[in-house]
Amino acid sequence: MSQPSVVVLDYGSGNVHSAAKALEVAGARVELTADRSRVMAADGLVVPGVGAFSAVMEALTAVRGAELIDRRLAGGLPVLGICVGMQVLFERGVERGVETEGLGEWPGVVTELRAPILPHMGWNTVEAPDDSVLFDGIADERFYFVHSYAAQEWTLETSPPFPGPRLTWAKHGSRFLAAVENGPLSATQFHPEKSGEPGIRLLSNWVSSLRIH
């Protein structure tokens, strides 16, 4: 049985290599590239991200990342965002008073967590829905977070025949979105590639859900 092909979008984000290695362990054939034809041909696309929302958006814009992600989703082709790669999927981010336009795939604003200690760094539990694909068999595990900002509410309304998104929450001071599964678009606020065995199993669940084409 052939392995699903996954492109990790290579746009200058710091954690692309660790994400690529973890995806290989999870059972994917992995390529690091921003080449349009390779991105569109892959069974799955992973958009990692570390650092500031504005810096990630600037780097994504330089490789026409918004267009690549949009085109894949328009064709129903899976995309997985990680950490700031999740945050930029929302309409905008506000960091230290600076507002930056995001990719706008989901409505909402990424804002600073209301917590006594920031950043939120270390292992935390999550509240995953029973029908989650990403958290199948690992809903009770802990995952590794390192962030000060997050989406803290979900405002996208869906109505039949479209299925509602699967939302996974976590808490650090305030409650925030730890993961979203919304049709072909999924994302995690934590780092699966830094989350040990549970993180590999989550990536494996995602890789296993990809249709080889």
XYZ file of C-alpha atoms in Angstrom, residues 49 51 80-88 90 110-111 113 120 126 134-135 143-152 168 170 176-180 186-193 195:
45
model
C 4.350 28.286 12.118
C 6.883 33.277 16.193
C -3.286 20.987 8.459
C -2.096 24.125 10.279
C 0.180 23.913 13.346
C 0.597 26.560 16.090
C 0.836 29.974 14.373
C -0.045 28.014 11.223
C -3.429 27.551 12.922
C -3.711 31.147 14.121
C -3.242 32.692 10.670
C -8.474 33.201 11.256
C -6.486 35.656 17.662
C -5.797 37.506 20.907
C -4.598 34.592 26.526
C 1.543 29.023 28.037
C -7.548 18.884 25.824
C -7.421 13.720 14.954
C -7.858 12.627 18.580
C 0.063 17.721 24.247
C 2.876 20.275 24.139
C 1.934 23.953 23.880
C 4.106 27.058 23.591
C 2.125 30.244 22.854
C 0.728 33.439 24.336
C -2.051 33.981 21.786
C -4.969 31.874 20.580
C -8.474 31.921 19.145
C -10.718 32.021 22.215
C -11.226 20.774 20.681
C -7.935 23.577 26.248
C -9.064 28.557 23.940
C -9.270 26.451 20.808
C -6.658 23.677 20.893
C -7.709 22.173 17.551
C -10.289 22.496 14.800
C -7.709 21.030 10.282
C -5.375 22.749 12.720
C -3.771 22.369 16.151
C -2.610 25.148 18.467
C -0.153 22.764 20.154
C 2.868 21.186 18.474
C 2.198 17.520 17.560
C 5.849 17.197 16.478
C 4.271 16.025 21.798
